[in-house]
Short mmCIF file of C-alpha atoms in Angstrom, two decimals:
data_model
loop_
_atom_site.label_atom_id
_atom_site.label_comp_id
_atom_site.label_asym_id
_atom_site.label_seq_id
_atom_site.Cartn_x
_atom_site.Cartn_y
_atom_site.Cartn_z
CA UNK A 1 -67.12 74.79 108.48
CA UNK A 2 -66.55 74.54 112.04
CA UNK A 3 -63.29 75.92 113.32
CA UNK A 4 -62.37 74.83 116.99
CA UNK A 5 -61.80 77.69 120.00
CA UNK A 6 -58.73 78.86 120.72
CA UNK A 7 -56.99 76.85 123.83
CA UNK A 8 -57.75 78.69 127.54
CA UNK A 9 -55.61 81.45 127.90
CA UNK A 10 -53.23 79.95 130.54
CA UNK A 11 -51.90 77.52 127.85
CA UNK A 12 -51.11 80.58 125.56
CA UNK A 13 -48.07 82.37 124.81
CA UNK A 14 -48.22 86.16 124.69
CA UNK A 15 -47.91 85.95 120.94
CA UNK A 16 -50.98 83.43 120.84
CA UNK A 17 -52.95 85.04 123.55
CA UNK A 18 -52.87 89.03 121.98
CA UNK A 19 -54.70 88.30 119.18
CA UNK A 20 -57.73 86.68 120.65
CA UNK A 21 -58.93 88.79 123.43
CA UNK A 22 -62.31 88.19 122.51
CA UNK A 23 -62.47 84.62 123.10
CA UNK A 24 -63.70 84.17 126.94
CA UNK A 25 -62.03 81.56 127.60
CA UNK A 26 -58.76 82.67 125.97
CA UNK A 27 -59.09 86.28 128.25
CA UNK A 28 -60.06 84.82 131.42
CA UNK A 29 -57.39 82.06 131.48
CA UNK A 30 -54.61 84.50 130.62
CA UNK A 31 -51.47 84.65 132.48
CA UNK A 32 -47.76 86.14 131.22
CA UNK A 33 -49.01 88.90 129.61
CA UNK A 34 -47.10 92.73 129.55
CA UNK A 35 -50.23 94.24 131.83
CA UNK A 36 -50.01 96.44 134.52
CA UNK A 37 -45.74 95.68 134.20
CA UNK A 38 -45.79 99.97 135.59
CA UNK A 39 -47.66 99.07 138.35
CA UNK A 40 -45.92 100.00 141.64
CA UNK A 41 -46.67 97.98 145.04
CA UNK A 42 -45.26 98.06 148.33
CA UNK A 43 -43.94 94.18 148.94
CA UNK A 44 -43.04 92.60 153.07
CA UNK A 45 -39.97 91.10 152.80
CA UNK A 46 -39.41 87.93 151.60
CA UNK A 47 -38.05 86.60 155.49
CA UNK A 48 -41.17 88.49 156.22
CA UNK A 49 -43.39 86.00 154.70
CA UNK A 50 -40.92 83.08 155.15
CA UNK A 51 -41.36 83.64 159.09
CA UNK A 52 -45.15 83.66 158.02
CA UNK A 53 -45.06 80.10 156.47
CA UNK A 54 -42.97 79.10 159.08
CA UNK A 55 -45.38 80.19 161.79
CA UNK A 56 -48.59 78.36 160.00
CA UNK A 57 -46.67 75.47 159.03
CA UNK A 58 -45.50 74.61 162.75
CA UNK A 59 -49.39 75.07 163.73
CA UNK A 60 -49.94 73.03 160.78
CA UNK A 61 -47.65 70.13 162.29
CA UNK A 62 -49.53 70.96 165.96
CA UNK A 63 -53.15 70.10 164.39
CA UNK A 64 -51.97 67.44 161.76
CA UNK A 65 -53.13 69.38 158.81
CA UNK A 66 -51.60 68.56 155.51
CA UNK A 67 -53.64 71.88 153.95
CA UNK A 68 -54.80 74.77 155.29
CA UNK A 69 -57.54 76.63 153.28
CA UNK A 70 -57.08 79.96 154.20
CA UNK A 71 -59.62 82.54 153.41
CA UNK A 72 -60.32 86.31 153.32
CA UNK A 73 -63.09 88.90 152.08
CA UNK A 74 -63.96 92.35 152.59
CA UNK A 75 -66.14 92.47 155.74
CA UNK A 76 -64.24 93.40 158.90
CA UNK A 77 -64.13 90.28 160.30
CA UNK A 78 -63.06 88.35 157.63
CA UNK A 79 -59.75 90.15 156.92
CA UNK A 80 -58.14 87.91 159.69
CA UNK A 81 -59.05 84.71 157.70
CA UNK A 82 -55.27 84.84 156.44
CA UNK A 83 -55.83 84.79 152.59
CA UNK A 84 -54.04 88.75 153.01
CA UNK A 85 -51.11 87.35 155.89
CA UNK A 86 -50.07 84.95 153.22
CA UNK A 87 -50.53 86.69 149.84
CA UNK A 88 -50.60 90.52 150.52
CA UNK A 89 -53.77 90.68 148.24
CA UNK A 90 -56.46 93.10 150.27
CA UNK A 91 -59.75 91.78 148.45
CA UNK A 92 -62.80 94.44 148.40
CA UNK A 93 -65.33 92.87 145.61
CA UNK A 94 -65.80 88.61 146.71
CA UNK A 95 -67.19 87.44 149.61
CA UNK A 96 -63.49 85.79 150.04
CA UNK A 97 -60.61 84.64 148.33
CA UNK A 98 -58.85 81.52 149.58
CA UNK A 99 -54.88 80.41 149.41
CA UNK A 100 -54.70 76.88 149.54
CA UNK A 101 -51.55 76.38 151.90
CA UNK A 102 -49.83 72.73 151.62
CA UNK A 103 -47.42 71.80 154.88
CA UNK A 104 -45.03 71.05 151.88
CA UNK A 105 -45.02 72.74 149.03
CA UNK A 106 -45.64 76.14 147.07
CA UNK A 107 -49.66 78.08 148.19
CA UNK A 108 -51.82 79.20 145.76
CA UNK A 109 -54.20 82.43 145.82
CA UNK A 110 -57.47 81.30 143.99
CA UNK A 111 -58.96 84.46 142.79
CA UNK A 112 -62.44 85.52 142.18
CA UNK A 113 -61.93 86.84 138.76
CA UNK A 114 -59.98 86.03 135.77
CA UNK A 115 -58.57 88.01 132.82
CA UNK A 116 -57.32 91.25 133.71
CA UNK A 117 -58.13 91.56 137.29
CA UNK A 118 -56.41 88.41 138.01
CA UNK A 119 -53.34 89.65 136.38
CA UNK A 120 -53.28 92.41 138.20
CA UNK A 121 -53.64 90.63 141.38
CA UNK A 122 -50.28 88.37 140.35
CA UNK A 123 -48.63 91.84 140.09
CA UNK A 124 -49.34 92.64 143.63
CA UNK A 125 -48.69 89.59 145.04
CA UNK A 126 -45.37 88.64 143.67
CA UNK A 127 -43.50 89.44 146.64
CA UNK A 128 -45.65 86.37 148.41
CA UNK A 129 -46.64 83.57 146.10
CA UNK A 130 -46.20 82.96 142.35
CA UNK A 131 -49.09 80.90 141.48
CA UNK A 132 -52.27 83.00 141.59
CA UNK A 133 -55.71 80.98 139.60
CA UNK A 134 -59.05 83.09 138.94
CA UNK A 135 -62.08 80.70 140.26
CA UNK A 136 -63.50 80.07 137.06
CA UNK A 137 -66.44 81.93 137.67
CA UNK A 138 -66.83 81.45 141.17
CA UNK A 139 -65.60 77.51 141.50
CA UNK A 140 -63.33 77.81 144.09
CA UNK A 141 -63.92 74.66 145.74
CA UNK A 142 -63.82 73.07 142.60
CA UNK A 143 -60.01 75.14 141.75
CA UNK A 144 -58.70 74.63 145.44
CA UNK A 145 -59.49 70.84 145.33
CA UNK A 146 -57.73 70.47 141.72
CA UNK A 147 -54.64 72.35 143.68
CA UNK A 148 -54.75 70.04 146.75
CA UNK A 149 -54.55 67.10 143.78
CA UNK A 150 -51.46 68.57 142.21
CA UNK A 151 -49.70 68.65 145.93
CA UNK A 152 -50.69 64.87 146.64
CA UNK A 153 -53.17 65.83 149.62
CA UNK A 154 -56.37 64.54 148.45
CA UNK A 155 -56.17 61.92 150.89
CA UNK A 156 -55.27 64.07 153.51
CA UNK A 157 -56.49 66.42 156.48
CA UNK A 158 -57.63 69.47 154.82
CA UNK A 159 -58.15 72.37 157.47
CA UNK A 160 -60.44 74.85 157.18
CA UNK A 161 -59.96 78.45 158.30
CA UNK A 162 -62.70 80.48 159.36
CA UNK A 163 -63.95 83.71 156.83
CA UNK A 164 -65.48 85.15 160.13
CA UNK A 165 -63.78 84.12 162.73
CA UNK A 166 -65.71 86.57 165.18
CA UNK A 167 -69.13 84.92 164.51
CA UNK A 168 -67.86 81.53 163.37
CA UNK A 169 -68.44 81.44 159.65
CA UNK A 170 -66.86 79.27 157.18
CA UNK A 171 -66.89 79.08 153.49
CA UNK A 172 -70.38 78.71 151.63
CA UNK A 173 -71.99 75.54 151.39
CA UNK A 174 -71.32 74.99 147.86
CA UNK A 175 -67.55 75.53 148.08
CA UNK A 176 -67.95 73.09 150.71
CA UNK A 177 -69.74 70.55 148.88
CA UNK A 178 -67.55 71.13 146.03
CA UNK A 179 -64.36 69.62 147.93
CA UNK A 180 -65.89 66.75 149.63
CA UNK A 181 -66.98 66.10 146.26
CA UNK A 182 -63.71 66.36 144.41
CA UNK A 183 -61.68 64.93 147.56
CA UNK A 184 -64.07 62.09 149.08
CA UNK A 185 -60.89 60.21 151.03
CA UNK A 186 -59.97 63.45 152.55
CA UNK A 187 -60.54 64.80 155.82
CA UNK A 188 -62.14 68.47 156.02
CA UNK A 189 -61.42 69.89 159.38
CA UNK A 190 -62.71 73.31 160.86
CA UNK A 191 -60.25 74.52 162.50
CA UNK A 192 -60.83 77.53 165.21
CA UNK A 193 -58.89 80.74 165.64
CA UNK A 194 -55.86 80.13 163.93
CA UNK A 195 -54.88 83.81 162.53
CA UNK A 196 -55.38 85.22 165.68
CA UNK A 197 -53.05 83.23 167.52
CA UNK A 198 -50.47 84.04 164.45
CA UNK A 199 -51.18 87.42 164.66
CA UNK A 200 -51.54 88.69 168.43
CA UNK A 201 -47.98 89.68 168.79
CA UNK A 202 -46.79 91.52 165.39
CA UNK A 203 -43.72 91.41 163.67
CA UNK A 204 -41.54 94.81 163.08
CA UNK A 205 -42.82 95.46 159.10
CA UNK A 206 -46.60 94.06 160.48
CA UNK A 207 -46.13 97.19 163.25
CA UNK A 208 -44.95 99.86 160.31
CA UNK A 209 -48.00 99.29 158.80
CA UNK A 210 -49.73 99.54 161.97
CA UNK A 211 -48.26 103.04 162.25
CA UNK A 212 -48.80 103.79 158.92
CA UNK A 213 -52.38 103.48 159.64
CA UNK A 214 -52.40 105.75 162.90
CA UNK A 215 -50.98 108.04 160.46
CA UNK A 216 -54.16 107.97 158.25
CA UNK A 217 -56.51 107.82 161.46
CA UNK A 218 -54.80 111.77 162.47
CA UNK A 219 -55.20 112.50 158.75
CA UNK A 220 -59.08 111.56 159.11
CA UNK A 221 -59.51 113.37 162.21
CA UNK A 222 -58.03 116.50 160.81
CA UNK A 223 -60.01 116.51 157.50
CA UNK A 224 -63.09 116.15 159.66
CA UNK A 225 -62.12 119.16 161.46
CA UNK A 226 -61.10 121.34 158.52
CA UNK A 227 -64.94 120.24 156.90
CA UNK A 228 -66.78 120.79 159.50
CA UNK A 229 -69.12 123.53 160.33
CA UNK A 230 -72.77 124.62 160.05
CA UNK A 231 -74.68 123.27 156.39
CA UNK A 232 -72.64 120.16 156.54
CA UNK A 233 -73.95 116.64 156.95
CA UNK A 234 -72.71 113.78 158.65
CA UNK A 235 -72.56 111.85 155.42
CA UNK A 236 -70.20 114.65 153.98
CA UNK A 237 -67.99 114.15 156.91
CA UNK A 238 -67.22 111.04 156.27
CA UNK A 239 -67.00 111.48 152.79
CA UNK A 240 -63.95 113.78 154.21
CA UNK A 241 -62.62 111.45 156.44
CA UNK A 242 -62.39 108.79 153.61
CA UNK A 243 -60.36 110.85 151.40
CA UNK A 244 -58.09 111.64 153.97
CA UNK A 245 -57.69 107.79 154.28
CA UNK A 246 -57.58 106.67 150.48
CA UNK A 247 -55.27 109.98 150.04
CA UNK A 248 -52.63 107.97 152.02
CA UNK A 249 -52.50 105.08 149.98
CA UNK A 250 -55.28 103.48 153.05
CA UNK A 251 -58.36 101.08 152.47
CA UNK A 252 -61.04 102.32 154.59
CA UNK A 253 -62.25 99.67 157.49
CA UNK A 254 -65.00 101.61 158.70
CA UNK A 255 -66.11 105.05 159.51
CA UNK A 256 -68.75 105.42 162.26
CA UNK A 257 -69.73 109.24 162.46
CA UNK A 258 -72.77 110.56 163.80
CA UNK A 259 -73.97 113.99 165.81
CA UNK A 260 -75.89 115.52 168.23
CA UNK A 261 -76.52 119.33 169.95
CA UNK A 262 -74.70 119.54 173.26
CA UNK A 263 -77.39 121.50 174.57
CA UNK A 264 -80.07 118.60 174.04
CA UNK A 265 -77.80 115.65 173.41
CA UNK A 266 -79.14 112.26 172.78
CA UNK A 267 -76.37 110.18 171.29
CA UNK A 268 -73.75 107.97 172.79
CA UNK A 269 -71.78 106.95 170.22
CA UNK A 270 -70.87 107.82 166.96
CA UNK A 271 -73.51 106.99 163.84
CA UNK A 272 -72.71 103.59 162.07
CA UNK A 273 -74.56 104.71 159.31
CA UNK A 274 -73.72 108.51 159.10
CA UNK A 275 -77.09 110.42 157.90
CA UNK A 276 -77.79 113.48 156.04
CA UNK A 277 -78.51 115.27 159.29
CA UNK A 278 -76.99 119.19 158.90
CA UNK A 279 -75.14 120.07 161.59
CA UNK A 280 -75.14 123.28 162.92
CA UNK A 281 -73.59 125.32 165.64
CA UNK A 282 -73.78 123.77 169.09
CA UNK A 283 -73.87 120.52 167.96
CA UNK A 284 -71.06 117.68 169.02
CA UNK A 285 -69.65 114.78 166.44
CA UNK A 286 -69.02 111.63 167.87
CA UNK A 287 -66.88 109.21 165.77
CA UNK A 288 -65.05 105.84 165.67
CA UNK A 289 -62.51 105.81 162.61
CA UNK A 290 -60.84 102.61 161.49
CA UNK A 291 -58.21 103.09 158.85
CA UNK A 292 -56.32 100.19 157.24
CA UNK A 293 -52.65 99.95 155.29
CA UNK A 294 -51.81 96.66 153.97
CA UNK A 295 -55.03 94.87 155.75
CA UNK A 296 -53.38 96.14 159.04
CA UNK A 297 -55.94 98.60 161.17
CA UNK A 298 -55.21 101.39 163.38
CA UNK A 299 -59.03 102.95 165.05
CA UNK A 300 -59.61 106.13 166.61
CA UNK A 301 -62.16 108.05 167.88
CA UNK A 302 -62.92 111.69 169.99
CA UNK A 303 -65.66 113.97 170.33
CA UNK A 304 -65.36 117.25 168.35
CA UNK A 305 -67.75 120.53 169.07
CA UNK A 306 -68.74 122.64 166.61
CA UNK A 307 -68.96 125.64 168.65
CA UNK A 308 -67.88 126.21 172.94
CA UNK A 309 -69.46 123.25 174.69
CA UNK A 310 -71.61 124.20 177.39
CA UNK A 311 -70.06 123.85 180.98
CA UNK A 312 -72.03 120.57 181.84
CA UNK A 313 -70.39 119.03 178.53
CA UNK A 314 -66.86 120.37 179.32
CA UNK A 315 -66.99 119.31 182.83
CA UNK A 316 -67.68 115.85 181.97
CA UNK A 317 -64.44 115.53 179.44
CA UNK A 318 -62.43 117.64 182.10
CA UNK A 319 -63.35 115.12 185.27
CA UNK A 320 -64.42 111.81 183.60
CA UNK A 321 -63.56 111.18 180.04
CA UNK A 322 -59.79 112.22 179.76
CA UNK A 323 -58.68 111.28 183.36
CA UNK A 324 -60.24 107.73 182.86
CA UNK A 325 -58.82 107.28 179.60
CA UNK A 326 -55.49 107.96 180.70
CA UNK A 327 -55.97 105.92 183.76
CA UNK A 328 -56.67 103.33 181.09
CA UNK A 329 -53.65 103.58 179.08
CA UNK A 330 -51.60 103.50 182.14
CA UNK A 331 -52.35 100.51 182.76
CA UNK A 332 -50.37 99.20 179.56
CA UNK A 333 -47.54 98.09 179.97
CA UNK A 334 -45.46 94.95 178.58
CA UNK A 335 -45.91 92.00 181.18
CA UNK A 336 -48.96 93.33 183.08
CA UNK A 337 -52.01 91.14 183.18
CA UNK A 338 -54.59 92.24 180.73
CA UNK A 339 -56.84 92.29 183.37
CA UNK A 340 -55.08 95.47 185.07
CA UNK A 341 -57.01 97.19 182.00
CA UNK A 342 -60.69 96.12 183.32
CA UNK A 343 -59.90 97.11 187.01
CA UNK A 344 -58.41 100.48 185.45
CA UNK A 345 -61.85 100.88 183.90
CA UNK A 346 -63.62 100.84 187.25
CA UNK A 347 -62.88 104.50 187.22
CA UNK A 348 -66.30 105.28 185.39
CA UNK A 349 -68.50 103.92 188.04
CA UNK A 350 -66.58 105.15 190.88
CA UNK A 351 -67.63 108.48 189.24
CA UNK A 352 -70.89 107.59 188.79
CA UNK A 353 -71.56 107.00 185.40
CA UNK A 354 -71.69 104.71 182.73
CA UNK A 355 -69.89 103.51 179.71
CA UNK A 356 -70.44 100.85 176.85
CA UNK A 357 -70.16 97.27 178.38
CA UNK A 358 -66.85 97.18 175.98
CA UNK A 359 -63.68 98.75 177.67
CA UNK A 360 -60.44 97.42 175.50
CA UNK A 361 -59.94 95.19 172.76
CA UNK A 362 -57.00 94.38 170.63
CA UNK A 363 -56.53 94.51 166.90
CA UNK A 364 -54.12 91.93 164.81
CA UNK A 365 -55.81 92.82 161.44
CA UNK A 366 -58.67 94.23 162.73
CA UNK A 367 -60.83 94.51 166.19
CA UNK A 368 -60.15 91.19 168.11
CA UNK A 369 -58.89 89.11 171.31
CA UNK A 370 -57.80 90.45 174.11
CA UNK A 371 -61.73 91.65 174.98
CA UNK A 372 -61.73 94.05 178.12
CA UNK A 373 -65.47 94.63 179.29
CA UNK A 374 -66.69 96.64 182.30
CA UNK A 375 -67.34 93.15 184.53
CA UNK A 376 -64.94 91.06 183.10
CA UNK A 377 -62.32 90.03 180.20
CA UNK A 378 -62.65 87.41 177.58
CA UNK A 379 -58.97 86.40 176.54
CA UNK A 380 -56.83 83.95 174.90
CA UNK A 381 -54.20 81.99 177.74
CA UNK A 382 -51.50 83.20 174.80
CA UNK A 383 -52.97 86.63 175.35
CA UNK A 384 -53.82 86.98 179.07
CA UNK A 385 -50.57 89.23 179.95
CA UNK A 386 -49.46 92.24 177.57
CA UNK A 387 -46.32 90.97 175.29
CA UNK A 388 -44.32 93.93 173.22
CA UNK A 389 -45.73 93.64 169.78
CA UNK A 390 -49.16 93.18 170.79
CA UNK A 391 -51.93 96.53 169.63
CA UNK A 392 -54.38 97.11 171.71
CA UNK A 393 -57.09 100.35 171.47
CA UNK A 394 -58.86 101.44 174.60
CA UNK A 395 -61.94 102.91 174.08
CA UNK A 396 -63.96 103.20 177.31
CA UNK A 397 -66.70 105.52 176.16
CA UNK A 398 -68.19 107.03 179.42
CA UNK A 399 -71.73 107.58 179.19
CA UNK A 400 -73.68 110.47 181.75
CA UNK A 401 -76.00 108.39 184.41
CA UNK A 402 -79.35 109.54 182.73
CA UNK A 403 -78.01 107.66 179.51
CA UNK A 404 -78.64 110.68 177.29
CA UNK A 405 -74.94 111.46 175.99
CA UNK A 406 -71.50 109.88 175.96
CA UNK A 407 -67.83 110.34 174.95
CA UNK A 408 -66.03 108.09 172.59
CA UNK A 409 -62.46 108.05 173.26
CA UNK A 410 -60.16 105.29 171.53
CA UNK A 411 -56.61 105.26 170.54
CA UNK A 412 -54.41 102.80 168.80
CA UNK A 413 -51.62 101.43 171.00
CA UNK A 414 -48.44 99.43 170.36
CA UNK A 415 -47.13 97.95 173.17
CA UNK A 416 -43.37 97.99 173.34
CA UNK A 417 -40.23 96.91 175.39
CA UNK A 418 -40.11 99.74 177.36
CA UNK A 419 -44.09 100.53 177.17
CA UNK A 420 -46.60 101.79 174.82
CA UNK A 421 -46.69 103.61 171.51
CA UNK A 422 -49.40 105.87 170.54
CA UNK A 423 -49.93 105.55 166.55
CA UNK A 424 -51.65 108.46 166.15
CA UNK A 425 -50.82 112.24 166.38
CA UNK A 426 -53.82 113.28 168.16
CA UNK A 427 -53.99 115.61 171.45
CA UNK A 428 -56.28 113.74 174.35
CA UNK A 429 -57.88 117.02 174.47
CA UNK A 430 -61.71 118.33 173.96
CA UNK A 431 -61.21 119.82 170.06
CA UNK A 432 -63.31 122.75 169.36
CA UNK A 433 -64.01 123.90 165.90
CA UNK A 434 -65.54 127.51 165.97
CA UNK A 435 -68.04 128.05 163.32
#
């Protein structure tokens, strides 16, 4: 006799759906359910993510866009595609999520999985959106356009929001294909830079979790301090310096550690793949430490000896790397031209060295606009003077004129009213850890 499957789980009750867990369907589909009810997540507030609507939806009305796809992963570019800004849901296993935004109506986070994850997912994102759908095995285009349906768009201009927005990537050519198939009258539109004009000048809970992340970038610092010393290796460092970051409730952006001995250096900035090179005493750790809190970033970065540096090293922090940094941070201050950062910068080659082409660059999620380089400064017209709200992290990283060693020095910085804000605890000084 054949019996006929159980409905999909998002047409079950509770009552229905408990008892047949082992149907796929029935699991993956499931919605409702008592799961995860003890879980505990920190929520924005809902005028928090009413002024975010508000925000997209008048740049919405700017571009004519009925729908804004809006997507987000978990490379470091992609978390300014503004699936996180509009759901709260920090994604670490799918190339990206998407939340299809109507200019009327309620958005929807399609999710990568079903069953369990996805419930969990509509647990942290209740403070932000109600309707959360898993992708049905990795048909989002094929979800999102059933969505845009429901709303009444599929006639209309659908805009499409970068993944990458730093090297211009969009979603994958099937999704794609999968839309203009489902939606043939409407009008797909790639749109350029949108987050990032949302997002260069932060609102007060955005800049909380901006310090909350400093926060974890001092706790990173220290716990590299307190593990370092001879037998280590760089890899266990940053096993360290994760911890520290995860410890404090933190997703981990990057950690870029790597090491060299003062007495023979040959490194200029930090590792981005930290070896299993032992360090021993003499030697000097370069780093570049991006911790995030809610998809928000705060970076820092500052050379730490294991052992006394030798006089040549010292001298260099003494006369070039801390007096240029902090003719660097100066120079920020709310209504200034951004630019007053690149002539700041000129320091360096007035002392006759180097540095890495890249001088300043600002963070809304992550690294982005304004750009400060040593010869001259890509910006944004909305970002071309310093507004209070914005984040910026100068990290000039002076280099010696033979090009054998450098000195990473970055810092997170709010800028205020009144000036700047530091979001990290750390001393601008030379740290020495003695073996």
């Amino acid at each position: 006799m054949n019996v006929a499957p159980p409905r999909a789980g998002s047409s079950l009750s509770w009552e229905e759906l408990r008892t047949r867990l082992d149907h796929g369907p029935s699991f993956n589909g499931m919605r409702g359910t008592p799961y995860y009810r003890e879980a505990v997540y920190e929520h924005f507030s809902r005028e928090e993510y009413q002024r975010r609507h508000n925000a997209l939806r008048a740049k919405m009305q700017e571009l004519n866009l009925d729908v804004a796809i809006c997507p987000g992963g978990p490379s470091h570019w992609s978390f300014g595609g503004g699936m996180i800004w509009l759901s709260g849901h920090w994604e670490w296993h799918a190339l990206a999520n998407y939340v299809v935004f109507p200019r009327e109506g309620e958005p929807t986070l399609v999710y990568s999985m079903g069953g369990t994850h996805c419930e969990a997912v509509r647990r942290e994102t209740a403070g932000a959106l109600s309707d959360v759908r898993p992708s049905r095995n990795g048909q989002f285009g094929v979800v999102m356009a059933e969505r845009i349906r429901e709303l009444g768009y599929e006639k209309g201009r659908i805009g499409l929001l970068e993944i990458d927005p730093r090297h211009g990537d969009y979603l994958p050519v099937n999704q794609y294909e999968a839309l203009r198939k489902a939606l043939p009258e409407a009008e797909l539109v790639f749109t350029k830079g949108i987050m990032h004009e949302l997002l260069s000048v932060h609102s007060a809970e955005e800049l909380d979790c901006v310090r909350h992340a400093g926060r974890l970038c001092t706790n990173a610092m220290q716990a590299i301090v307190d593990r370092l010393k001879p037998g280590v290796t760089e890899y266990q460092l940053r096993a360290a310096a994760g911890a520290a970051i995860l410890e404090g409730n933190g997703d981990i952006d990057f950690l870029i550690i790597g090491s060299t001995p003062m007495s023979d250096p040959a490194q200029v900035f930090g590792n981005p793949r930290p070896s299993s090179r032992v360090l021993q005493e003499g030697d000097m750790v370069l780093m570049e430490l991006a911790a995030g809190y809610r998809g928000y970033s705060a970076q820092i970065g500052q050379p730490i000896c294991l052992g006394e540096p030798p006089a040549r090293l010292r001298q260099f922090w003494d006369e070039i790397a801390k007096p240029g940094y902090e003719r660097m941070i100066a120079a920020i201050d709310p209504g200034k031209p951004v630019d007053e950062l690149r002539i700041a910068g000129q320091f360096f080659r007035e002392k006759g060295v180097q540095s890495r082409p890249i001088h300043v660059h600002g963070i809304d999620f992550v690294s982005d606009g304004p750009h400060v380089f040593q010869d001259h400064i890509d910006v944004e017209p909305f970002e071309e003077v310093m507004k209070p709200g914005m984040v910026l992290m100068p990290e000039p990283n002076p280099i010696s004129a033979d090009g054998m060693f450098g000195m990473f020095v970055g810092h997170t910085f709010i800028v205020t009213e009144t000036g700047k804000e530091c979001v990290d605890d750390w001393p601008l000084e030379l740290t020495v850890v003695k073996p």
